[in-house]
mmCIF file of C-alpha atoms and ligand atoms in Angstrom:
data_model
loop_
_atom_site.group_PDB
_atom_site.id
_atom_site.type_symbol
_atom_site.label_atom_id
_atom_site.label_comp_id
_atom_site.label_asym_id
_atom_site.label_seq_id
_atom_site.Cartn_x
_atom_site.Cartn_y
_atom_site.Cartn_z
ATOM 1 C CA UNK S 175 18.225 -21.728 -11.786
ATOM 2 C CA UNK S 176 15.770 -19.975 -9.462
ATOM 3 C CA UNK S 177 12.442 -21.768 -9.509
ATOM 4 C CA UNK S 178 9.246 -19.844 -10.153
ATOM 5 C CA UNK S 179 7.193 -19.165 -7.024
ATOM 6 C CA UNK S 180 3.700 -20.597 -6.493
ATOM 7 C CA UNK S 181 2.901 -17.991 -3.854
ATOM 8 C CA UNK S 182 1.425 -14.932 -5.549
ATOM 9 C CA UNK S 183 -0.424 -16.841 -8.274
ATOM 10 C CA UNK S 184 -4.161 -16.400 -8.714
ATOM 11 C CA UNK S 185 -6.534 -19.384 -8.878
ATOM 12 C CA UNK S 186 -6.732 -19.012 -12.671
ATOM 13 C CA UNK S 187 -2.946 -19.090 -12.930
ATOM 14 C CA UNK S 188 -2.754 -22.117 -10.645
ATOM 15 C CA UNK S 189 -5.349 -23.897 -12.782
ATOM 16 C CA UNK S 190 -3.358 -23.278 -15.940
ATOM 17 C CA UNK S 191 -0.204 -24.422 -14.189
ATOM 18 C CA UNK S 192 -1.628 -27.750 -12.932
ATOM 19 C CA UNK S 193 -3.315 -28.548 -16.246
ATOM 20 C CA UNK S 194 -0.022 -27.914 -18.050
ATOM 21 C CA UNK S 195 1.603 -30.450 -15.730
ATOM 22 C CA UNK S 196 -1.077 -33.031 -16.429
ATOM 23 C CA UNK S 197 -2.520 -32.784 -12.908
ATOM 24 C CA UNK S 198 -6.280 -32.692 -12.207
ATOM 25 C CA UNK S 199 -7.895 -29.228 -12.243
ATOM 26 C CA UNK S 200 -9.053 -29.489 -8.601
ATOM 27 C CA UNK S 201 -5.382 -29.538 -7.529
ATOM 28 C CA UNK S 202 -5.368 -25.783 -8.153
ATOM 29 C CA UNK S 203 -7.961 -25.153 -5.430
ATOM 30 C CA UNK S 204 -6.042 -27.399 -3.025
ATOM 31 C CA UNK S 205 -2.891 -25.461 -3.831
ATOM 32 C CA UNK S 206 -4.612 -22.122 -3.182
ATOM 33 C CA UNK S 207 -5.748 -23.428 0.235
ATOM 34 C CA UNK S 208 -2.196 -24.370 1.176
ATOM 35 C CA UNK S 209 -0.730 -21.148 -0.135
ATOM 36 C CA UNK S 210 -3.211 -18.664 1.305
ATOM 37 C CA UNK S 211 -5.111 -20.248 4.172
ATOM 38 C CA UNK S 212 -2.748 -22.553 6.019
ATOM 39 C CA UNK S 213 0.327 -22.207 8.142
ATOM 40 C CA UNK S 214 2.751 -24.107 5.899
ATOM 41 C CA UNK S 215 5.740 -22.935 3.911
ATOM 42 C CA UNK S 216 6.811 -25.881 1.738
ATOM 43 C CA UNK S 217 5.281 -27.966 -1.042
ATOM 44 C CA UNK S 218 6.229 -31.085 0.937
ATOM 45 C CA UNK S 219 3.702 -30.127 3.637
ATOM 46 C CA UNK S 220 0.761 -30.121 1.190
ATOM 47 C CA UNK S 221 -0.361 -33.518 2.417
ATOM 48 C CA UNK S 222 -3.657 -33.848 0.530
ATOM 49 C CA UNK S 223 -1.802 -33.648 -2.789
ATOM 50 C CA UNK S 224 -0.670 -36.922 -4.346
ATOM 51 C CA UNK S 225 2.992 -37.814 -4.000
ATOM 52 C CA UNK S 226 3.339 -37.473 -7.748
ATOM 53 C CA UNK S 227 1.825 -33.989 -7.702
ATOM 54 C CA UNK S 228 4.108 -32.875 -4.893
ATOM 55 C CA UNK S 229 7.147 -34.231 -6.699
ATOM 56 C CA UNK S 230 6.218 -32.559 -9.977
ATOM 57 C CA UNK S 231 5.586 -29.267 -8.230
ATOM 58 C CA UNK S 232 8.816 -29.452 -6.219
ATOM 59 C CA UNK S 233 10.813 -30.191 -9.371
ATOM 60 C CA UNK S 234 9.466 -27.094 -11.101
ATOM 61 C CA UNK S 235 8.382 -24.546 -8.500
ATOM 62 C CA UNK S 236 9.205 -23.112 -5.097
ATOM 63 C CA UNK S 237 6.561 -22.382 -2.453
ATOM 64 C CA UNK S 238 7.704 -18.781 -2.703
ATOM 65 C CA UNK S 239 7.651 -17.236 0.776
ATOM 66 C CA UNK S 240 10.587 -14.954 1.586
ATOM 67 C CA UNK S 241 11.622 -14.334 5.186
ATOM 68 C CA UNK S 242 12.437 -10.903 6.582
ATOM 69 C CA UNK S 243 16.155 -10.443 7.108
ATOM 70 C CA UNK S 244 15.818 -7.700 9.695
ATOM 71 C CA UNK S 245 13.111 -6.695 12.165
ATOM 72 C CA UNK S 246 13.103 -3.503 14.199
ATOM 73 C CA UNK S 247 10.609 -2.619 16.915
ATOM 74 C CA UNK S 248 9.679 0.884 17.992
ATOM 75 C CA UNK S 249 9.018 1.958 21.562
ATOM 76 C CA UNK S 250 5.360 2.328 20.517
ATOM 77 C CA UNK S 251 5.118 -1.293 19.315
ATOM 78 C CA UNK S 252 5.362 -0.504 15.595
ATOM 79 C CA UNK S 253 7.564 -2.992 13.783
ATOM 80 C CA UNK S 254 9.521 -2.612 10.592
ATOM 81 C CA UNK S 255 10.457 -5.609 8.458
ATOM 82 C CA UNK S 256 13.170 -5.680 5.823
ATOM 83 C CA UNK S 257 12.465 -8.182 3.035
ATOM 84 C CA UNK S 258 14.841 -9.124 0.221
ATOM 85 C CA UNK S 259 13.272 -9.164 -3.260
ATOM 86 C CA UNK S 260 13.781 -11.684 -6.043
ATOM 87 C CA UNK S 261 16.039 -9.197 -7.799
ATOM 88 C CA UNK S 262 18.461 -8.875 -4.901
ATOM 89 C CA UNK S 263 17.049 -5.567 -3.600
ATOM 90 C CA UNK S 264 15.318 -4.768 -0.321
ATOM 91 C CA UNK S 265 11.924 -3.407 0.653
ATOM 92 C CA UNK S 266 10.369 -2.373 3.933
ATOM 93 C CA UNK S 267 7.051 -3.166 5.544
ATOM 94 C CA UNK S 268 5.599 -1.585 8.675
ATOM 95 C CA UNK S 269 3.192 -3.259 11.130
ATOM 96 C CA UNK S 270 1.331 -0.753 13.279
ATOM 97 C CA UNK S 271 -0.632 -2.058 16.293
ATOM 98 C CA UNK S 272 -3.378 0.204 17.620
ATOM 99 C CA UNK S 273 -5.768 -1.130 20.296
ATOM 100 C CA UNK S 274 -7.644 -4.006 18.608
ATOM 101 C CA UNK S 275 -6.196 -3.257 15.172
ATOM 102 C CA UNK S 276 -3.061 -4.405 13.442
ATOM 103 C CA UNK S 277 -2.391 -2.509 10.235
ATOM 104 C CA UNK S 278 0.259 -3.574 7.778
ATOM 105 C CA UNK S 279 1.725 -0.897 5.517
ATOM 106 C CA UNK S 280 3.059 -2.635 2.413
ATOM 107 C CA UNK S 281 5.480 -1.529 -0.296
ATOM 108 C CA UNK S 282 4.473 -1.885 -3.932
ATOM 109 C CA UNK S 283 7.806 -1.050 -5.616
ATOM 110 C CA UNK S 284 11.510 -1.034 -4.803
ATOM 111 C CA UNK S 285 12.175 2.674 -4.455
ATOM 112 C CA UNK S 286 10.049 5.037 -6.514
ATOM 113 C CA UNK S 287 10.369 7.172 -9.631
ATOM 114 C CA UNK S 288 7.858 9.873 -8.666
ATOM 115 C CA UNK S 289 10.333 12.184 -6.951
ATOM 116 C CA UNK S 290 8.103 13.780 -4.302
ATOM 117 C CA UNK S 291 10.167 16.364 -2.485
ATOM 118 C CA UNK S 292 9.256 15.246 1.029
ATOM 119 C CA UNK S 293 9.812 11.505 0.657
ATOM 120 C CA UNK S 294 12.821 9.340 1.522
ATOM 121 C CA UNK S 295 11.725 6.597 -0.873
ATOM 122 C CA UNK S 296 11.578 9.150 -3.669
ATOM 123 C CA UNK S 297 15.153 10.169 -2.905
ATOM 124 C CA UNK S 298 16.226 6.547 -3.277
ATOM 125 C CA UNK S 299 15.060 6.485 -6.915
ATOM 126 C CA UNK S 300 13.340 3.626 -8.736
ATOM 127 C CA UNK S 301 14.940 0.192 -8.512
ATOM 128 C CA UNK S 302 12.271 -2.216 -9.664
ATOM 129 C CA UNK S 303 8.721 -3.542 -9.504
ATOM 130 C CA UNK S 304 7.428 -5.999 -6.942
ATOM 131 C CA UNK S 305 5.435 -9.051 -8.000
ATOM 132 C CA UNK S 306 2.024 -9.752 -6.468
ATOM 133 C CA UNK S 307 3.697 -12.536 -4.490
ATOM 134 C CA UNK S 308 6.267 -10.128 -3.080
ATOM 135 C CA UNK S 309 3.503 -7.732 -2.067
ATOM 136 C CA UNK S 310 1.363 -10.395 -0.358
ATOM 137 C CA UNK S 311 4.460 -11.956 1.233
ATOM 138 C CA UNK S 312 4.771 -8.755 3.310
ATOM 139 C CA UNK S 313 1.484 -9.655 4.998
ATOM 140 C CA UNK S 314 1.573 -13.457 5.071
ATOM 141 C CA UNK S 315 5.167 -13.709 6.190
ATOM 142 C CA UNK S 316 5.195 -11.589 9.329
ATOM 143 C CA UNK S 317 4.575 -13.229 12.719
ATOM 144 C CA UNK S 318 1.340 -11.230 13.177
ATOM 145 C CA UNK S 319 -0.261 -12.278 9.877
ATOM 146 C CA UNK S 320 -3.219 -14.121 11.435
ATOM 147 C CA UNK S 321 -4.102 -10.995 13.451
ATOM 148 C CA UNK S 322 -3.798 -8.434 10.645
ATOM 149 C CA UNK S 323 -6.997 -6.365 10.458
ATOM 150 C CA UNK S 324 -6.097 -3.696 7.887
ATOM 151 C CA UNK S 325 -3.760 -3.317 4.956
ATOM 152 C CA UNK S 326 -2.605 -0.018 3.521
ATOM 153 C CA UNK S 327 -0.561 0.344 0.351
ATOM 154 C CA UNK S 328 1.399 3.295 1.683
ATOM 155 C CA UNK S 329 4.921 1.907 1.925
ATOM 156 C CA UNK S 330 7.621 2.308 -0.679
ATOM 157 C CA UNK S 331 6.501 3.030 -4.232
ATOM 158 C CA UNK S 332 3.512 4.314 -6.149
ATOM 159 C CA UNK S 333 0.894 1.517 -6.443
ATOM 160 C CA UNK S 334 -0.600 2.832 -9.702
ATOM 161 C CA UNK S 335 2.847 2.629 -11.296
ATOM 162 C CA UNK S 336 2.746 -1.149 -10.710
ATOM 163 C CA UNK S 337 -0.959 -1.639 -11.111
ATOM 164 C CA UNK S 338 -1.101 -5.132 -12.666
ATOM 165 C CA UNK S 339 0.709 -6.643 -9.707
ATOM 166 C CA UNK S 340 -1.082 -4.463 -7.152
ATOM 167 C CA UNK S 341 -4.499 -5.524 -8.504
ATOM 168 C CA UNK S 342 -3.409 -9.134 -8.535
ATOM 169 C CA UNK S 343 -2.306 -8.807 -4.910
ATOM 170 C CA UNK S 344 -5.666 -7.318 -3.832
ATOM 171 C CA UNK S 345 -7.396 -10.129 -5.716
ATOM 172 C CA UNK S 346 -5.409 -12.708 -3.722
ATOM 173 C CA UNK S 347 -6.187 -10.881 -0.470
ATOM 174 C CA UNK S 348 -9.942 -10.554 -1.079
ATOM 175 C CA UNK S 349 -10.945 -13.671 -3.057
ATOM 176 C CA UNK S 350 -12.713 -16.567 -1.364
ATOM 177 C CA UNK S 351 -9.970 -18.897 -2.633
ATOM 178 C CA UNK S 352 -7.349 -16.499 -1.232
ATOM 179 C CA UNK S 353 -7.212 -14.699 2.107
ATOM 180 C CA UNK S 354 -10.951 -13.860 1.897
ATOM 181 C CA UNK S 355 -10.446 -10.419 3.468
ATOM 182 C CA UNK S 356 -13.044 -7.721 2.984
ATOM 183 C CA UNK S 357 -11.876 -5.122 0.434
ATOM 184 C CA UNK S 358 -13.094 -2.562 3.001
ATOM 185 C CA UNK S 359 -10.069 -3.427 5.100
ATOM 186 C CA UNK S 360 -7.693 -2.470 2.316
ATOM 187 C CA UNK S 361 -6.669 1.057 1.311
ATOM 188 C CA UNK S 362 -4.552 1.781 -1.732
ATOM 189 C CA UNK S 363 -2.823 5.146 -1.641
ATOM 190 C CA UNK S 364 -1.707 7.018 -4.747
ATOM 191 C CA UNK S 365 -0.391 10.397 -5.719
ATOM 192 C CA UNK S 366 -3.014 10.383 -8.482
ATOM 193 C CA UNK S 367 -1.909 8.877 -11.780
ATOM 194 C CA UNK S 368 -5.167 9.292 -13.660
ATOM 195 C CA UNK S 369 -5.173 6.267 -16.038
ATOM 196 C CA UNK S 370 -4.199 4.016 -13.110
ATOM 197 C CA UNK S 371 -6.870 5.616 -10.954
ATOM 198 C CA UNK S 372 -9.585 4.899 -13.526
ATOM 199 C CA UNK S 373 -8.531 1.271 -13.824
ATOM 200 C CA UNK S 374 -8.225 0.827 -10.067
ATOM 201 C CA UNK S 375 -11.710 2.233 -9.466
ATOM 202 C CA UNK S 376 -13.140 -0.088 -12.109
ATOM 203 C CA UNK S 377 -11.326 -3.239 -11.074
ATOM 204 C CA UNK S 378 -11.004 -3.059 -7.281
ATOM 205 C CA UNK S 379 -13.382 -2.398 -4.400
ATOM 206 C CA UNK S 380 -10.663 -1.332 -1.965
ATOM 207 C CA UNK S 381 -10.684 2.137 -0.410
ATOM 208 C CA UNK S 382 -8.758 4.903 -2.098
ATOM 209 C CA UNK S 383 -6.401 7.447 -0.539
ATOM 210 C CA UNK S 384 -4.963 10.301 -2.566
ATOM 211 C CA UNK S 385 -1.842 12.204 -1.501
ATOM 212 C CA UNK S 386 -2.994 15.774 -1.925
ATOM 213 C CA UNK S 387 -0.653 17.935 0.197
ATOM 214 C CA UNK S 388 -1.719 21.298 -1.269
ATOM 215 C CA UNK S 389 -4.769 22.436 -3.230
ATOM 216 C CA UNK S 390 -2.786 24.912 -5.361
ATOM 217 C CA UNK S 391 -1.481 23.762 -8.759
ATOM 218 C CA UNK S 392 1.807 25.728 -8.698
ATOM 219 C CA UNK S 393 2.698 24.690 -5.179
ATOM 220 C CA UNK S 394 1.801 21.056 -5.813
ATOM 221 C CA UNK S 395 4.015 20.944 -8.902
ATOM 222 C CA UNK S 396 6.969 21.881 -6.731
ATOM 223 C CA UNK S 397 6.174 19.270 -4.094
ATOM 224 C CA UNK S 398 5.031 16.505 -6.427
ATOM 225 C CA UNK S 399 6.166 16.414 -10.067
ATOM 226 C CA UNK S 400 3.149 14.206 -10.903
ATOM 227 C CA UNK S 401 1.038 17.399 -10.813
ATOM 228 C CA UNK S 402 2.581 18.393 -14.160
ATOM 229 C CA UNK S 403 1.319 15.306 -15.992
ATOM 230 C CA UNK S 404 -1.851 14.700 -13.953
ATOM 231 C CA UNK S 405 -3.114 17.858 -12.251
ATOM 232 C CA UNK S 406 -5.151 17.395 -9.089
ATOM 233 C CA UNK S 407 -8.155 18.896 -10.855
ATOM 234 C CA UNK S 408 -8.263 15.914 -13.248
ATOM 235 C CA UNK S 409 -7.900 13.485 -10.344
ATOM 236 C CA UNK S 410 -10.811 15.107 -8.497
ATOM 237 C CA UNK S 411 -12.952 15.188 -11.650
ATOM 238 C CA UNK S 412 -12.513 11.434 -11.944
ATOM 239 C CA UNK S 413 -13.284 10.891 -8.256
ATOM 240 C CA UNK S 414 -16.510 12.891 -8.621
ATOM 241 C CA UNK S 415 -17.719 10.262 -11.089
ATOM 242 C CA UNK S 416 -17.780 7.604 -8.360
ATOM 243 C CA UNK S 417 -19.957 7.015 -5.325
ATOM 244 C CA UNK S 418 -17.830 7.269 -2.199
ATOM 245 C CA UNK S 419 -20.779 7.848 0.103
ATOM 246 C CA UNK S 420 -21.474 4.183 0.788
ATOM 247 C CA UNK S 421 -19.120 1.307 1.403
ATOM 248 C CA UNK S 422 -16.095 2.535 -0.434
ATOM 249 C CA UNK S 423 -14.228 5.519 0.973
ATOM 250 C CA UNK S 424 -11.907 8.130 -0.430
ATOM 251 C CA UNK S 425 -9.550 9.999 1.836
ATOM 252 C CA UNK S 426 -6.969 12.669 1.143
ATOM 253 C CA UNK S 427 -3.547 12.641 2.767
ATOM 254 C CA UNK S 428 -2.137 16.029 3.640
ATOM 255 C CA UNK S 429 1.338 16.468 5.135
ATOM 256 C CA UNK S 430 1.326 19.818 6.896
ATOM 257 C CA UNK S 431 4.477 21.857 6.217
ATOM 258 C CA UNK S 432 5.404 24.963 8.153
ATOM 259 C CA UNK S 433 4.628 28.156 6.226
ATOM 260 C CA UNK S 434 3.944 26.290 3.005
ATOM 261 C CA UNK S 435 0.517 24.673 3.056
ATOM 262 C CA UNK S 436 -0.793 25.451 6.549
ATOM 263 C CA UNK S 437 -2.532 28.811 6.020
ATOM 264 C CA UNK S 438 -6.212 29.850 6.091
ATOM 265 C CA UNK S 439 -6.013 30.298 2.289
ATOM 266 C CA UNK S 440 -5.213 26.589 2.033
ATOM 267 C CA UNK S 441 -8.189 25.716 4.202
ATOM 268 C CA UNK S 442 -10.503 27.788 1.982
ATOM 269 C CA UNK S 443 -9.125 26.324 -1.244
ATOM 270 C CA UNK S 444 -9.341 22.769 0.104
ATOM 271 C CA UNK S 445 -13.007 23.321 0.917
ATOM 272 C CA UNK S 446 -13.587 24.726 -2.566
ATOM 273 C CA UNK S 447 -11.906 21.949 -4.539
ATOM 274 C CA UNK S 448 -13.383 19.134 -2.428
ATOM 275 C CA UNK S 449 -16.908 20.524 -2.548
ATOM 276 C CA UNK S 450 -19.339 17.729 -3.378
ATOM 277 C CA UNK S 451 -16.925 14.883 -2.617
ATOM 278 C CA UNK S 452 -17.781 12.785 0.430
ATOM 279 C CA UNK S 453 -14.351 12.266 1.941
ATOM 280 C CA UNK S 454 -12.080 12.554 4.915
ATOM 281 C CA UNK S 455 -8.772 14.359 5.234
ATOM 282 C CA UNK S 456 -5.875 12.825 7.138
ATOM 283 C CA UNK S 457 -3.404 15.427 8.313
ATOM 284 C CA UNK S 458 0.099 14.053 8.704
ATOM 285 C CA UNK S 459 2.982 15.500 10.668
ATOM 286 C CA UNK S 460 6.108 15.928 8.572
ATOM 287 C CA UNK S 461 9.098 13.934 9.727
ATOM 288 C CA UNK S 462 12.276 15.752 8.702
ATOM 289 C CA UNK S 463 14.412 14.003 6.099
ATOM 290 C CA UNK S 464 17.928 14.969 4.989
ATOM 291 C CA UNK S 465 18.522 17.477 2.178
ATOM 292 C CA UNK S 466 15.152 19.153 2.122
ATOM 293 C CA UNK S 467 14.224 22.700 3.153
ATOM 294 C CA UNK S 468 10.791 21.509 4.315
ATOM 295 C CA UNK S 469 9.769 21.753 7.962
ATOM 296 C CA UNK S 470 6.774 20.378 9.803
ATOM 297 C CA UNK S 471 4.197 22.802 11.107
ATOM 298 C CA UNK S 472 3.849 23.436 14.852
ATOM 299 C CA UNK S 473 1.166 21.676 16.892
ATOM 300 C CA UNK S 474 -0.983 24.780 17.434
ATOM 301 C CA UNK S 475 -1.144 25.523 13.692
ATOM 302 C CA UNK S 476 -1.863 21.859 12.981
ATOM 303 C CA UNK S 477 -4.850 21.898 15.335
ATOM 304 C CA UNK S 478 -6.032 25.242 13.921
ATOM 305 C CA UNK S 479 -5.783 23.830 10.398
ATOM 306 C CA UNK S 480 -7.842 20.800 11.395
ATOM 307 C CA UNK S 481 -10.489 22.955 13.043
ATOM 308 C CA UNK S 482 -10.596 25.221 9.988
ATOM 309 C CA UNK S 483 -11.340 22.251 7.712
ATOM 310 C CA UNK S 484 -13.938 20.891 10.111
ATOM 311 C CA UNK S 485 -15.695 24.243 10.199
ATOM 312 C CA UNK S 486 -15.986 23.895 6.438
ATOM 313 C CA UNK S 487 -17.738 20.566 7.024
ATOM 314 C CA UNK S 488 -14.845 18.257 6.102
ATOM 315 C CA UNK S 489 -14.158 15.322 8.418
ATOM 316 C CA UNK S 490 -10.506 15.704 9.369
ATOM 317 C CA UNK S 491 -8.177 13.665 11.541
ATOM 318 C CA UNK S 492 -4.591 14.186 12.614
ATOM 319 C CA UNK S 493 -2.727 10.948 12.091
ATOM 320 C CA UNK S 494 -0.694 9.764 15.044
ATOM 321 C CA UNK S 495 2.991 9.496 14.224
ATOM 322 C CA UNK S 496 4.045 5.923 14.722
ATOM 323 C CA UNK S 497 7.406 4.195 14.570
ATOM 324 C CA UNK S 498 9.364 7.403 14.083
ATOM 325 C CA UNK S 499 12.316 6.135 16.132
ATOM 326 C CA UNK S 500 12.822 3.242 13.691
ATOM 327 C CA UNK S 501 12.086 5.321 10.563
ATOM 328 C CA UNK S 502 8.828 3.493 9.935
ATOM 329 C CA UNK S 503 6.678 6.625 9.873
ATOM 330 C CA UNK S 504 5.113 8.083 6.737
ATOM 331 C CA UNK S 505 7.648 9.157 4.144
ATOM 332 C CA UNK S 506 10.574 7.682 6.023
ATOM 333 C CA UNK S 507 10.792 4.251 4.448
ATOM 334 C CA UNK S 508 14.113 3.831 2.726
ATOM 335 C CA UNK S 509 16.206 0.723 2.808
ATOM 336 C CA UNK S 510 19.488 2.566 2.372
ATOM 337 C CA UNK S 511 20.277 2.903 6.060
ATOM 338 C CA UNK S 512 19.283 -0.672 6.775
ATOM 339 C CA UNK S 513 21.180 -2.641 4.178
ATOM 340 C CA UNK S 514 24.473 -0.837 4.457
HETATM 341 FE FE1 LIG N 91 6.979 7.748 -4.485
HETATM 342 FE FE2 LIG N 91 4.940 7.958 -2.760
HETATM 343 FE FE3 LIG N 91 7.395 8.797 -2.091
HETATM 344 FE FE4 LIG N 91 6.007 10.169 -3.908
HETATM 345 S S1 LIG N 91 5.455 9.889 -1.741
HETATM 346 S S2 LIG N 91 8.173 9.585 -4.058
HETATM 347 S S3 LIG N 91 4.916 8.498 -4.935
HETATM 348 S S4 LIG N 91 6.797 6.697 -2.520
#
C-alpha cells in the first residue's frame, strides 16, 4: 500500500494528524519545519522528534518528495523537469533563470480539459488533478529551490480548475510555518473561470494573470472555448471590483498570432475593454505546435502592436521566449514527447 505523504499538508492538517496519533500538538510545528524549511527528505532525519514519533510517522506516512525522472537544459539556461505523479502520470516544470531571478513555472494539473487551440497541453487532454504536495514538490525538489525568487502557475493545466489544491499550495508557500515567501512573488495564471476567479481573489494575495489573447468575443470563442461559458466581459467586470493599483497586480497575457489578433482594431478594442483597470499586458510570441493553422506574427508587427498599446497608455512588454529548444516555452509543455 502506498503511504500517504506528509509533504503538502498544511499546519492545521499536520496538527490533526499528530493528535490522531497521540503525539503532542507541538510536533506539528516541528514537522512543518522539517518539511518546508530544511534540506532533508526522510522522516528518519527529523532528529528533534522523539524516536517513538518518528517510528509512528514512518509506519503510517511517507515524507512525500518525488524526484524528477528527466531534466533537460536549454542553450539559454532554462531547465525543464519531468516529474512522475502519484497516479502514474507525468508533469513538467520549467525553471527560467534571468539575471538575479530564478522563476519556476509550475503545473497545476496533468494535461488540461480547456481545449485552447494554441496549446500543446490542451491537445493532450485532461488526465488528472495534482495535489498541493505535487505542486509544491515542483519547487522544493529542484536543485535550485533555495534560489527560487518567483513562482508562476503557468505550466500544464488551468489552476482555477483545481483551486482547492492550488490555494493550499500557495498557503504552504506563503505561510510563516511554510516557505514564508511573499505572495507578491507568486503569480497564478488563468483563462478566466469566473467562480474560481472570485474565490481566488478572496482567498489569496498572489498576483493574477489572465490569458486574454483577443478582445473580441467571437474570435476568443474560437481560440478558447472557455469564452462560451465565461465571457471575457464577465471576467473584467469582476476584476474591476478589486484594487490592483497597490501591491497586488493583474496582468493580461496575449499571444500574438499573424493576421488574427495583431491589427490596429485589436489595439483599439483592447484599450476600450481595459479602460479603468490598472494592469500590464504581456505579449507572447507564438511557438508553432503541430496540427494548428495558427502562425506567430512577425517581429515588426509585434513591435508595432506593443507601441500601439503603449500609446493608449497601457504598460506593455514583449516576453522573451525562453527554453524553446527544449519545448519549455509558453504553450509547449506536453509530456507526450518525453515519456515515450
Ligand atoms: Fe489548458 Fe492553459 Fe493550455 Fe488552455 S492554455 S488548454 S487552459 S493549459
